[in-house]
Short mmCIF file of C-alpha atoms and ligand atoms in Angstrom, two decimals:
data_model
loop_
_atom_site.label_atom_id
_atom_site.label_comp_id
_atom_site.label_asym_id
_atom_site.label_seq_id
_atom_site.Cartn_x
_atom_site.Cartn_y
_atom_site.Cartn_z
CA MET A 15 -8.10 9.06 -22.48
CA PHE A 16 -9.80 6.51 -19.96
CA SER A 17 -6.36 7.06 -17.19
CA SER A 18 -7.78 11.01 -17.79
CA MET A 19 -11.08 10.22 -17.11
CA SER A 20 -10.76 8.30 -13.79
CA ASN A 21 -8.22 10.73 -12.40
CA THR A 22 -10.65 13.36 -12.71
CA SER A 23 -13.16 12.07 -11.30
CA LEU A 24 -11.21 10.71 -8.31
CA ALA A 25 -9.95 14.50 -8.01
CA PHE A 26 -13.24 15.84 -8.48
CA ARG A 27 -14.67 13.24 -5.46
CA LEU A 28 -11.37 14.25 -3.07
CA THR A 29 -12.77 17.48 -3.78
CA LEU A 30 -16.30 17.10 -3.51
CA TRP A 31 -14.81 15.12 0.13
CA TYR A 32 -13.22 18.12 1.35
CA SER A 33 -15.47 20.72 0.94
CA THR A 34 -18.27 18.59 2.65
CA ILE A 35 -16.36 17.78 5.74
CA PHE A 36 -14.72 21.51 5.91
CA THR A 37 -18.31 22.77 4.76
CA THR A 38 -20.27 20.54 7.72
CA SER A 39 -16.62 22.13 10.28
CA PHE A 40 -17.59 25.25 9.66
CA LEU A 41 -21.44 24.57 10.14
CA LEU A 42 -20.99 23.04 13.36
CA VAL A 43 -19.05 25.13 15.37
CA PHE A 44 -20.73 27.91 13.30
CA ALA A 45 -23.52 26.03 15.31
CA ILE A 46 -22.27 25.36 18.39
CA THR A 47 -20.93 29.49 18.68
CA TYR A 48 -24.50 30.58 18.36
CA GLY A 49 -26.22 28.97 20.11
CA LEU A 50 -23.85 29.93 23.20
CA VAL A 51 -23.96 33.63 21.82
CA SER A 52 -27.37 33.29 22.06
CA SER A 53 -28.05 32.41 25.29
CA VAL A 54 -25.45 33.99 27.32
CA LEU A 55 -26.96 37.38 25.57
CA ASN A 56 -30.16 36.01 27.45
CA GLY A 57 -29.16 35.03 30.72
CA ASN A 58 -27.38 38.56 31.26
CA ALA A 59 -30.97 40.40 29.67
CA GLU A 60 -32.05 38.41 33.41
CA ASP A 61 -29.67 39.68 35.50
CA ASP A 62 -29.49 43.48 34.23
CA LEU A 63 -33.05 43.19 35.28
CA GLU A 64 -32.84 41.34 38.20
CA GLU A 65 -30.07 43.91 39.34
CA ASP A 66 -32.48 47.01 38.33
CA ILE A 67 -35.38 46.28 40.51
CA VAL A 68 -32.48 45.26 43.07
CA GLU A 69 -30.80 48.79 42.67
CA LEU A 70 -35.07 50.18 42.34
CA HIS A 71 -35.46 48.98 45.93
CA ALA A 72 -32.53 50.62 47.63
CA TYR A 73 -33.25 53.51 46.21
CA TYR A 74 -37.25 53.43 47.96
CA ILE A 75 -35.91 51.83 50.79
CA SER A 76 -33.43 55.22 51.35
CA GLU A 77 -35.56 57.77 49.00
CA GLY A 78 -38.95 56.52 48.89
CA GLU A 79 -40.90 56.26 45.83
CA SER A 80 -39.91 59.59 44.35
CA GLY A 81 -36.18 58.15 44.30
CA ILE A 82 -37.79 55.05 42.29
CA TRP A 83 -39.38 58.00 39.80
CA ARG A 84 -36.08 60.12 39.66
CA GLN A 85 -33.65 57.42 38.58
CA VAL A 86 -36.53 55.54 36.24
CA GLU A 87 -36.69 59.57 34.81
CA GLU A 88 -32.95 58.83 34.17
CA GLU A 89 -33.40 55.72 32.82
CA ILE A 90 -35.89 56.31 30.43
CA ALA A 91 -34.01 59.02 29.09
CA SER A 92 -30.47 57.14 28.53
CA ASP A 93 -32.18 54.77 26.95
CA GLY A 94 -35.56 55.80 25.09
CA ALA A 95 -38.87 54.86 26.30
CA ASP A 96 -39.55 51.60 23.54
CA GLN A 97 -36.54 50.11 25.66
CA ILE A 98 -37.90 49.98 28.67
CA PHE A 99 -40.67 50.97 30.90
CA PHE A 100 -41.69 50.75 34.51
CA ARG A 101 -44.81 50.16 36.93
CA LEU A 102 -46.00 50.12 40.45
CA LEU A 103 -48.39 47.87 41.46
CA ASP A 104 -51.03 47.21 44.28
CA ASN A 105 -50.43 43.16 45.10
CA GLN A 106 -54.87 43.69 43.20
CA GLY A 107 -52.50 44.09 40.16
CA ARG A 108 -53.91 47.55 40.08
CA VAL A 109 -51.46 50.11 38.07
CA LEU A 110 -50.20 53.24 40.57
CA ARG A 111 -48.20 54.43 38.44
CA SER A 112 -46.20 53.35 34.98
CA SER A 113 -44.02 55.80 32.79
CA GLU A 114 -44.88 55.58 29.26
CA MET A 115 -46.42 53.01 27.68
CA SER A 116 -47.78 53.14 24.09
CA ILE A 117 -45.49 50.36 22.72
CA TRP A 118 -45.59 48.10 25.27
CA ASN A 119 -49.06 48.04 25.80
CA THR A 120 -49.88 46.23 22.60
CA LEU A 121 -47.92 43.53 24.76
CA GLY A 122 -51.80 42.85 26.14
CA ASP A 123 -52.15 39.87 29.14
CA SER A 124 -48.18 39.59 28.76
CA LEU A 125 -48.61 42.16 30.99
CA ALA A 126 -50.73 41.17 33.86
CA VAL A 127 -49.00 40.29 37.56
CA THR A 128 -50.28 36.67 37.92
CA GLY A 129 -49.44 36.93 42.16
CA THR A 130 -48.13 38.28 44.27
CA THR A 131 -43.98 37.49 45.80
CA SER A 132 -42.74 37.88 48.86
CA LEU A 133 -40.02 40.73 49.47
CA LEU A 134 -37.51 40.92 46.45
CA GLU A 135 -38.54 37.15 45.11
CA LEU A 136 -38.09 38.04 40.98
CA GLU A 137 -40.46 36.32 38.41
CA THR A 138 -39.50 36.91 35.07
CA SER A 139 -40.46 35.98 31.56
CA ARG A 140 -39.97 36.68 28.38
CA VAL A 141 -42.38 37.18 25.66
CA SER A 142 -42.61 37.61 21.97
CA HIS A 143 -45.13 39.01 20.46
CA ASP A 144 -46.18 39.94 16.78
CA GLU A 145 -45.67 43.74 17.23
CA PHE A 146 -42.56 43.06 18.10
CA GLU A 147 -39.57 41.61 15.84
CA TYR A 148 -37.89 41.38 18.99
CA ASP A 149 -37.77 39.40 22.38
CA VAL A 150 -38.45 41.66 25.65
CA GLN A 151 -38.12 40.16 28.98
CA LEU A 152 -40.34 41.04 31.92
CA GLY A 153 -40.01 41.02 36.05
CA TYR A 154 -41.69 42.44 38.43
CA ALA A 155 -41.11 41.97 42.05
CA SER A 156 -42.95 42.95 45.62
CA ILE A 157 -40.56 45.87 46.52
CA ASP A 158 -43.12 46.62 49.95
CA ASP A 159 -46.52 45.77 52.35
CA ASN A 160 -49.26 46.09 49.08
CA LEU A 161 -46.47 48.17 46.11
CA ILE A 162 -45.20 45.75 43.39
CA LEU A 163 -42.52 46.97 40.74
CA GLN A 164 -42.68 45.39 37.28
CA MET A 165 -40.33 46.42 34.64
CA GLY A 166 -39.92 44.84 31.36
CA HIS A 167 -36.53 45.84 28.63
CA SER A 168 -36.64 45.26 24.94
CA LEU A 169 -34.05 43.26 23.76
CA GLU A 170 -33.24 44.60 20.51
CA GLU A 171 -29.65 44.92 20.46
CA ASN A 172 -29.65 41.12 21.65
CA ALA A 173 -32.20 40.38 18.36
CA GLU A 174 -29.58 42.81 16.65
CA PHE A 175 -26.51 41.70 17.24
CA LEU A 176 -27.35 38.46 16.53
CA GLU A 177 -28.76 38.99 13.38
CA ILE A 178 -25.71 40.52 12.05
CA ILE A 179 -24.01 37.09 13.41
CA ARG A 180 -26.58 35.38 11.23
CA THR A 181 -25.65 38.02 8.00
CA ILE A 182 -21.60 37.32 8.31
CA PHE A 183 -22.81 33.49 8.30
CA LEU A 184 -24.79 33.34 5.13
CA VAL A 185 -22.67 35.99 3.19
CA ALA A 186 -19.06 33.92 4.14
CA SER A 187 -20.19 30.38 3.47
CA PRO A 188 -20.86 30.57 0.42
CA ILE A 189 -17.62 32.18 -0.06
CA LEU A 190 -15.85 29.72 2.50
CA LEU A 191 -17.63 26.80 0.19
CA LEU A 192 -16.46 28.18 -3.18
CA LEU A 193 -12.90 28.47 -0.85
CA ALA A 194 -12.93 25.45 0.61
CA SER A 195 -13.31 23.68 -3.37
CA VAL A 196 -10.74 26.09 -4.71
CA ILE A 197 -8.34 24.72 -2.37
CA GLY A 198 -10.21 21.11 -2.51
CA TRP A 199 -9.30 20.67 -6.07
CA PHE A 200 -6.18 22.71 -6.12
CA LEU A 201 -4.89 19.72 -3.76
CA ALA A 202 -6.93 16.77 -5.38
CA ARG A 203 -4.90 17.50 -7.93
CA LYS A 204 -1.58 18.24 -6.51
CA ALA A 205 -1.48 14.86 -4.65
CA LEU A 206 -2.60 13.15 -8.06
CA GLY A 207 -0.03 14.58 -10.54
CA GLY A 208 1.75 12.36 -9.36
CA LEU A 209 -0.11 9.86 -10.42
CA GLU A 210 -0.35 11.40 -13.83
CA VAL A 211 3.72 11.40 -14.27
CA LEU A 212 2.95 7.18 -12.99
CA THR A 213 0.40 6.94 -15.54
CA ASN A 214 2.69 9.20 -19.15
CA THR A 215 5.56 6.80 -17.93
CA ALA A 216 3.64 3.60 -18.48
CA MET A 217 1.45 4.82 -21.25
CA ASN A 218 5.20 5.98 -23.05
CA ILE A 219 6.13 1.95 -22.33
CA SER A 220 3.40 0.71 -23.68
CA LYS A 221 3.86 3.36 -27.02
CA GLY A 222 7.51 0.94 -27.29
CA LYS A 223 9.38 3.16 -25.26
CA PHE A 224 10.60 0.30 -22.96
CA ASP A 225 13.97 1.76 -20.92
CA GLU A 226 11.67 5.15 -19.85
CA ARG A 227 11.55 4.98 -15.76
CA VAL A 228 9.28 6.98 -13.50
CA PRO A 229 11.09 10.12 -12.78
CA TYR A 230 11.34 11.08 -9.19
CA SER A 231 9.39 14.18 -8.37
CA ASP A 232 8.27 16.28 -5.31
CA HIS A 233 4.47 15.23 -5.86
CA GLY A 234 6.15 13.18 -1.49
CA GLU A 235 7.01 10.01 -0.59
CA GLU A 236 3.98 7.83 -0.69
CA ILE A 237 4.33 8.74 -4.58
CA ASN A 238 8.21 8.55 -4.77
CA ARG A 239 7.52 5.13 -3.62
CA LEU A 240 5.04 4.13 -5.62
CA GLY A 241 7.36 5.36 -8.48
CA SER A 242 10.64 3.70 -7.94
CA THR A 243 8.49 0.12 -6.72
CA PHE A 244 7.05 0.66 -10.42
CA ASN A 245 11.23 1.40 -11.81
CA THR A 246 11.76 -1.52 -9.75
CA MET A 247 9.57 -4.32 -10.63
CA LEU A 248 10.43 -2.62 -14.80
CA ASP A 249 14.29 -3.44 -13.97
CA LYS A 250 13.02 -7.12 -13.04
CA ILE A 251 11.28 -7.15 -15.89
CA GLN A 252 13.77 -6.10 -18.21
CA ALA A 253 15.54 -8.18 -17.30
CA LEU A 254 13.38 -11.30 -17.69
CA LEU A 255 13.36 -9.59 -20.88
CA ASN A 256 16.82 -9.85 -21.56
CA GLY A 257 17.50 -13.80 -20.00
CA MET A 258 15.06 -14.50 -22.23
CA ARG A 259 16.69 -13.09 -26.01
CA ASP A 260 20.21 -14.40 -24.06
CA ILE A 261 18.90 -18.24 -23.79
CA THR A 262 17.22 -17.70 -27.62
CA ASP A 263 20.84 -16.61 -28.64
CA ASN A 264 21.94 -19.37 -27.16
CA ILE A 265 19.38 -22.08 -28.34
CA ALA A 266 20.25 -20.75 -32.13
CA HIS A 267 23.71 -20.76 -31.58
CA ASP A 268 24.05 -23.91 -30.01
CA LEU A 269 21.41 -25.44 -33.09
CA ARG A 270 22.42 -23.80 -35.44
CA SER A 271 26.87 -24.63 -35.16
CA PRO A 272 25.75 -28.84 -35.58
CA LEU A 273 23.43 -28.17 -37.70
CA THR A 274 25.74 -26.94 -39.49
CA ARG A 275 27.80 -29.51 -39.49
CA ILE A 276 25.32 -32.25 -40.51
CA ARG A 277 24.88 -30.73 -43.09
CA GLY A 278 27.74 -29.51 -44.31
CA GLU A 279 28.77 -33.22 -43.59
CA ALA A 280 26.21 -34.78 -46.02
CA GLU A 281 26.71 -32.21 -49.04
CA THR A 282 30.22 -32.35 -48.48
CA THR A 283 29.16 -37.16 -48.94
CA LEU A 284 26.95 -36.58 -51.76
CA THR A 285 28.97 -33.91 -54.21
CA THR A 286 32.13 -36.38 -53.65
CA ARG A 287 30.28 -39.76 -54.12
CA ASP A 288 32.04 -41.28 -56.76
CA ALA A 289 35.73 -41.53 -55.01
CA ILE A 290 34.12 -41.80 -51.71
CA ASP A 291 32.85 -45.64 -50.74
CA PRO A 292 30.50 -47.63 -48.82
CA GLU A 293 31.34 -46.99 -45.15
CA GLN A 294 32.51 -43.69 -45.31
CA TYR A 295 28.50 -43.37 -46.27
CA GLN A 296 28.46 -45.57 -42.94
CA LYS A 297 30.27 -43.18 -40.94
CA VAL A 298 28.53 -39.95 -42.15
CA LEU A 299 25.07 -41.53 -41.55
CA ALA A 300 26.35 -43.08 -38.20
CA ASN A 301 27.47 -39.19 -37.25
CA THR A 302 24.59 -38.21 -38.39
CA ILE A 303 22.93 -40.24 -36.23
CA GLU A 304 24.91 -39.23 -33.31
CA GLU A 305 24.87 -35.68 -34.00
CA SER A 306 20.84 -35.61 -33.85
CA ASP A 307 20.92 -37.72 -31.63
CA ARG A 308 22.92 -34.82 -29.23
CA LEU A 309 20.31 -32.41 -30.28
CA LEU A 310 17.67 -34.50 -29.64
CA ASN A 311 18.66 -34.51 -25.68
CA MET A 312 19.84 -31.14 -25.62
CA ILE A 313 16.11 -30.14 -26.53
CA ASN A 314 14.40 -33.13 -24.19
CA THR A 315 16.99 -31.14 -21.03
CA MET A 316 15.93 -27.54 -22.44
CA LEU A 317 12.03 -28.77 -22.45
CA ASP A 318 12.20 -30.66 -18.75
CA ILE A 319 14.16 -27.63 -17.69
CA THR A 320 11.94 -25.66 -18.46
CA GLU A 321 9.03 -27.66 -16.94
CA THR A 322 11.07 -28.40 -14.06
CA GLU A 323 10.90 -24.98 -13.14
CA ALA A 324 7.40 -24.09 -13.96
CA GLY A 325 6.27 -26.90 -11.40
CA LEU A 326 4.81 -29.50 -13.53
CA MET A 327 7.10 -32.25 -11.86
CA LYS A 328 5.21 -31.51 -8.40
CA ARG A 329 2.48 -33.46 -9.44
CA ASN A 330 4.30 -37.29 -9.96
CA LYS A 331 5.76 -37.32 -6.48
CA SER A 332 5.92 -40.43 -4.02
CA ALA A 333 8.28 -41.47 -1.41
CA ILE A 334 11.54 -42.05 -2.03
CA ASN A 335 14.42 -43.63 -0.91
CA LEU A 336 17.50 -41.41 -0.99
CA SER A 337 19.83 -44.57 0.17
CA GLU A 338 18.80 -46.43 -1.89
CA LEU A 339 18.58 -44.48 -5.21
CA ILE A 340 22.37 -43.23 -4.61
CA HIS A 341 23.70 -46.27 -4.00
CA GLU A 342 22.50 -48.00 -7.20
CA ALA A 343 23.18 -44.53 -9.32
CA CYS A 344 27.06 -44.89 -7.99
CA ASP A 345 26.53 -48.27 -8.81
CA LEU A 346 26.21 -47.63 -12.51
CA TYR A 347 29.01 -44.77 -12.65
CA GLN A 348 31.87 -47.16 -11.03
CA PRO A 349 32.63 -48.94 -14.39
CA LEU A 350 32.92 -45.66 -16.03
CA ALA A 351 35.13 -44.30 -13.44
CA SER A 352 38.19 -47.53 -13.20
CA ASP A 353 37.98 -47.04 -17.44
CA ASN A 354 38.74 -42.93 -16.57
CA GLN A 355 41.42 -44.24 -13.94
CA ILE A 356 39.72 -42.07 -11.16
CA GLU A 357 39.32 -43.49 -8.16
CA PHE A 358 35.89 -43.88 -7.30
CA GLU A 359 33.81 -44.49 -3.21
CA TYR A 360 30.83 -43.40 -1.57
CA ASN A 361 29.15 -43.46 2.27
CA THR A 362 25.41 -43.38 2.46
CA GLU A 363 23.98 -43.10 5.70
CA GLU A 364 21.33 -46.39 5.94
CA GLY A 365 17.60 -45.78 4.92
CA LEU A 366 16.62 -42.18 4.26
CA SER A 367 13.80 -41.23 2.20
CA ILE A 368 12.45 -38.06 1.14
CA GLU A 369 8.82 -37.10 -0.93
CA GLY A 370 9.99 -36.48 -4.55
CA ASN A 371 10.45 -37.67 -7.86
CA ALA A 372 12.73 -40.91 -8.58
CA SER A 373 13.43 -40.49 -12.51
CA PHE A 374 14.38 -36.54 -12.01
CA LEU A 375 16.24 -36.81 -8.59
CA GLN A 376 18.43 -39.70 -10.81
CA ARG A 377 19.01 -37.36 -12.89
CA LEU A 378 20.25 -34.88 -10.16
CA ILE A 379 21.95 -37.48 -8.64
CA GLY A 380 23.98 -38.53 -12.47
CA ASN A 381 24.28 -35.60 -13.38
CA LEU A 382 26.79 -34.42 -10.92
CA ILE A 383 28.93 -37.83 -10.41
CA ASP A 384 28.56 -37.27 -14.08
CA ASN A 385 30.36 -34.51 -14.20
CA ALA A 386 32.50 -35.08 -11.70
CA LEU A 387 34.23 -37.78 -13.86
CA LYS A 388 34.06 -35.71 -17.20
CA TYR A 389 36.12 -33.56 -14.36
CA THR A 390 38.84 -34.92 -13.19
CA GLN A 391 42.21 -36.36 -14.35
CA PRO A 392 43.40 -39.93 -14.33
CA GLY A 393 44.37 -40.12 -11.42
CA GLY A 394 41.76 -38.56 -9.12
CA LYS A 395 38.97 -38.86 -6.30
CA VAL A 396 35.60 -38.77 -6.84
CA SER A 397 33.46 -38.66 -3.72
CA VAL A 398 29.67 -39.08 -2.82
CA THR A 399 28.08 -39.51 0.53
CA LEU A 400 24.68 -39.03 1.88
CA LYS A 401 24.16 -37.89 5.64
CA LYS A 402 21.34 -36.69 7.21
CA ILE A 403 22.38 -32.54 9.42
CA ARG A 404 19.56 -32.22 11.37
CA ASP A 405 16.28 -31.79 8.89
CA GLN A 406 17.97 -31.72 6.33
CA ILE A 407 19.57 -34.48 3.71
CA LEU A 408 23.09 -33.86 2.33
CA ILE A 409 24.79 -35.36 -0.40
CA GLU A 410 27.93 -33.42 -1.53
CA ILE A 411 29.64 -34.86 -3.99
CA GLN A 412 33.99 -34.34 -4.14
CA ASP A 413 36.24 -34.77 -6.86
CA THR A 414 40.15 -33.43 -7.35
CA GLY A 415 39.35 -31.81 -10.34
CA ILE A 416 40.37 -29.23 -12.75
CA GLY A 417 37.73 -26.77 -10.22
CA ILE A 418 35.76 -24.12 -10.69
CA ASN A 419 37.34 -20.23 -10.73
CA GLU A 420 35.48 -17.49 -8.41
CA ASP A 421 34.10 -15.91 -11.17
CA GLU A 422 32.31 -18.93 -12.21
CA LYS A 423 30.45 -20.45 -9.68
CA ASP A 424 27.22 -18.72 -9.67
CA LYS A 425 27.32 -18.97 -14.18
CA ILE A 426 27.51 -22.76 -13.98
CA PHE A 427 24.10 -22.74 -12.83
CA THR A 428 23.11 -20.76 -15.61
CA ARG A 429 21.40 -22.14 -19.23
CA PHE A 430 24.99 -23.06 -21.90
CA TYR A 431 27.39 -21.90 -19.43
CA ARG A 432 30.47 -23.75 -20.34
CA SER A 433 33.97 -23.07 -19.01
CA ASP A 434 36.45 -22.52 -21.12
CA ALA A 435 38.53 -24.81 -19.38
CA SER A 436 35.63 -27.91 -20.23
CA ARG A 437 34.98 -27.23 -23.53
CA SER A 438 37.87 -30.27 -24.28
CA LYS A 439 35.01 -32.38 -22.82
CA THR A 440 31.46 -33.26 -24.52
CA GLY A 441 28.54 -31.00 -22.50
CA ASN A 442 25.79 -29.08 -23.60
CA GLY A 443 26.20 -26.58 -20.51
CA LEU A 444 22.31 -28.12 -19.49
CA GLY A 445 23.32 -30.03 -16.68
CA LEU A 446 23.51 -27.79 -13.80
CA CYS A 447 21.06 -25.91 -14.49
CA LEU A 448 18.49 -29.42 -15.14
CA ALA A 449 20.11 -30.45 -11.81
CA GLN A 450 19.60 -26.59 -9.32
CA ALA A 451 16.30 -26.49 -11.12
CA ILE A 452 15.39 -30.15 -9.80
CA ALA A 453 16.83 -29.18 -6.06
CA ARG A 454 14.53 -26.98 -6.51
CA ALA A 455 11.74 -28.38 -7.29
CA HIS A 456 12.20 -30.71 -4.48
CA TRP A 457 11.89 -27.15 -1.58
CA GLY A 458 16.29 -28.28 -1.42
CA GLU A 459 19.06 -26.11 -3.33
CA ILE A 460 23.52 -27.23 -4.72
CA GLN A 461 26.05 -25.01 -3.25
CA VAL A 462 29.51 -25.09 -4.85
CA GLU A 463 32.71 -24.92 -2.67
CA SER A 464 35.96 -25.15 -5.71
CA LEU A 465 39.10 -24.41 -5.72
CA GLU A 466 41.34 -23.90 -9.27
CA ASN A 467 42.80 -27.28 -10.14
CA GLN A 468 42.44 -28.72 -6.38
CA GLY A 469 39.43 -29.26 -7.20
CA SER A 470 35.24 -29.20 -6.12
CA THR A 471 32.72 -30.05 -4.58
CA PHE A 472 28.91 -30.05 -5.10
CA LYS A 473 26.44 -29.70 -2.12
CA VAL A 474 22.75 -30.97 -2.51
CA ILE A 475 20.77 -30.17 0.46
CA LEU A 476 17.05 -31.15 0.58
CA PRO A 477 15.27 -31.15 3.43
CA GLN A 478 12.97 -34.05 4.48
CA HIS A 479 10.09 -31.73 5.70
CA HIS A 480 8.63 -29.41 4.54
CA ASN A 481 5.12 -27.06 4.50
P1 ADP B 20 28.31 -29.31 -19.53
O1 ADP B 20 28.94 -30.48 -18.29
O2 ADP B 20 27.72 -30.00 -20.07
O3 ADP B 20 29.06 -28.16 -19.41
P2 ADP B 20 26.95 -28.24 -17.02
O4 ADP B 20 25.50 -27.74 -16.75
O5 ADP B 20 26.79 -29.62 -16.37
O6 ADP B 20 27.07 -28.63 -18.32
O7 ADP B 20 27.85 -27.66 -15.41
C1 ADP B 20 28.43 -26.20 -16.43
C2 ADP B 20 29.93 -26.23 -16.53
O8 ADP B 20 30.28 -26.25 -14.99
C3 ADP B 20 30.94 -27.32 -17.17
O9 ADP B 20 31.18 -26.36 -18.43
C4 ADP B 20 31.76 -26.68 -16.26
O10 ADP B 20 32.15 -25.81 -16.14
C5 ADP B 20 31.60 -26.54 -14.67
N1 ADP B 20 31.39 -27.69 -13.96
C6 ADP B 20 30.42 -28.53 -13.70
N2 ADP B 20 30.45 -29.37 -12.99
C7 ADP B 20 31.68 -29.59 -12.48
C8 ADP B 20 33.31 -30.37 -12.30
N3 ADP B 20 33.01 -31.40 -11.33
N4 ADP B 20 34.35 -30.06 -11.88
C9 ADP B 20 34.49 -28.91 -12.60
N5 ADP B 20 34.36 -28.15 -13.46
C10 ADP B 20 33.16 -28.08 -13.34
#
């Protein structure tokens, strides 16, 4: 309801914009055209009048006054006495002779010749008068010593022509306005149609149809781009949701097996208590504690991963001497390596430090060394190196162990992933996930190179400075 309302109002606004712009442009074009036409018509009227006077002057020179009047009669016969008049006056403005003036006399004083002009210099004026619904073009010129020729043209035809243009405009504008609104509305609906498809999809998704996607449509490239961005976003969200479901499934699974085991053992011990000696009880209880510790450890590690990924650890950072930290970690693991008959060596560049969280960095290194020792057979070798390459710190943990096959290289960093080959060893599949989260929280990452049955190299790359 809400969406369709705002959609309508956007379409309405677009329509309004479209018709306003259209109408304004139309009005502007009309005003300019009208102005141009009327000024051309007026200019023509003045030119016509001048030409007439010059022509009559020519008749006067060749044939005298009678030449003028023959021409005048011809013109009046063809145009009508209400369209044109001629007068001859002397220099005092007295009328010597004139054509039919009954209509023109209503112009009164406007007809007065105000001064003598030199030969053929024209005086022209435009006059409007209540009696006439149109303007009149008047003009006079001296055609001889004491002779002035005056004439007037009615501009009725021009006025009629302009009137026609105005009528056309008046009739056309509401039609055009209506047309512009219809076209604008149609265009807006068409443009927004794509959005409606998007809204419908979103509405279906909110009703629970999570598989729904925006279909490809012919509503234009922008809408399709929006649609495909929307779809990509939905895919990402779906992948995240699936990931979350996997994690929950894994947690449930990984917690259930040890809990079932503990419960089973306790139950068996209880039901057969007569036959069992106290030592057996102690063994079962110790086992329960051990399993519980393992579970607690797993839950804590999961919380640590979440915390690290959420960036909470960033608050507890200080300058850490990495060289020392790795030294200490290696010293700690040396006895374990000897116990397993694994050659263990380390080579650390001195004085390398970064900004970080000491206890998390210890766990990162510890997890990697622990894995290297865990997945290497007796007689093998594990080596740890720390060095600086340009402004990056590189920690390499290399082993000659069971290795990781190509398909598994990406998976080992995900929660709970354990390869089949590692099932015989203790572990919960969270170590590398936490290590990677810690490296990322320090703006770095862990990469792995490995050949099956030959060994693996885990590389921790940490930038020494970051923005
Ligand atoms: P865990 O070691 O508890 O199984 P990790 O997250 O530390 O869990 O490691 C995930 C998996 O990656 C291991 O199960 C193992 O298959 C593989 N892996 C990790 N380190 C090594 C290594 N150094 N050599 C061979 N495989 C390894």
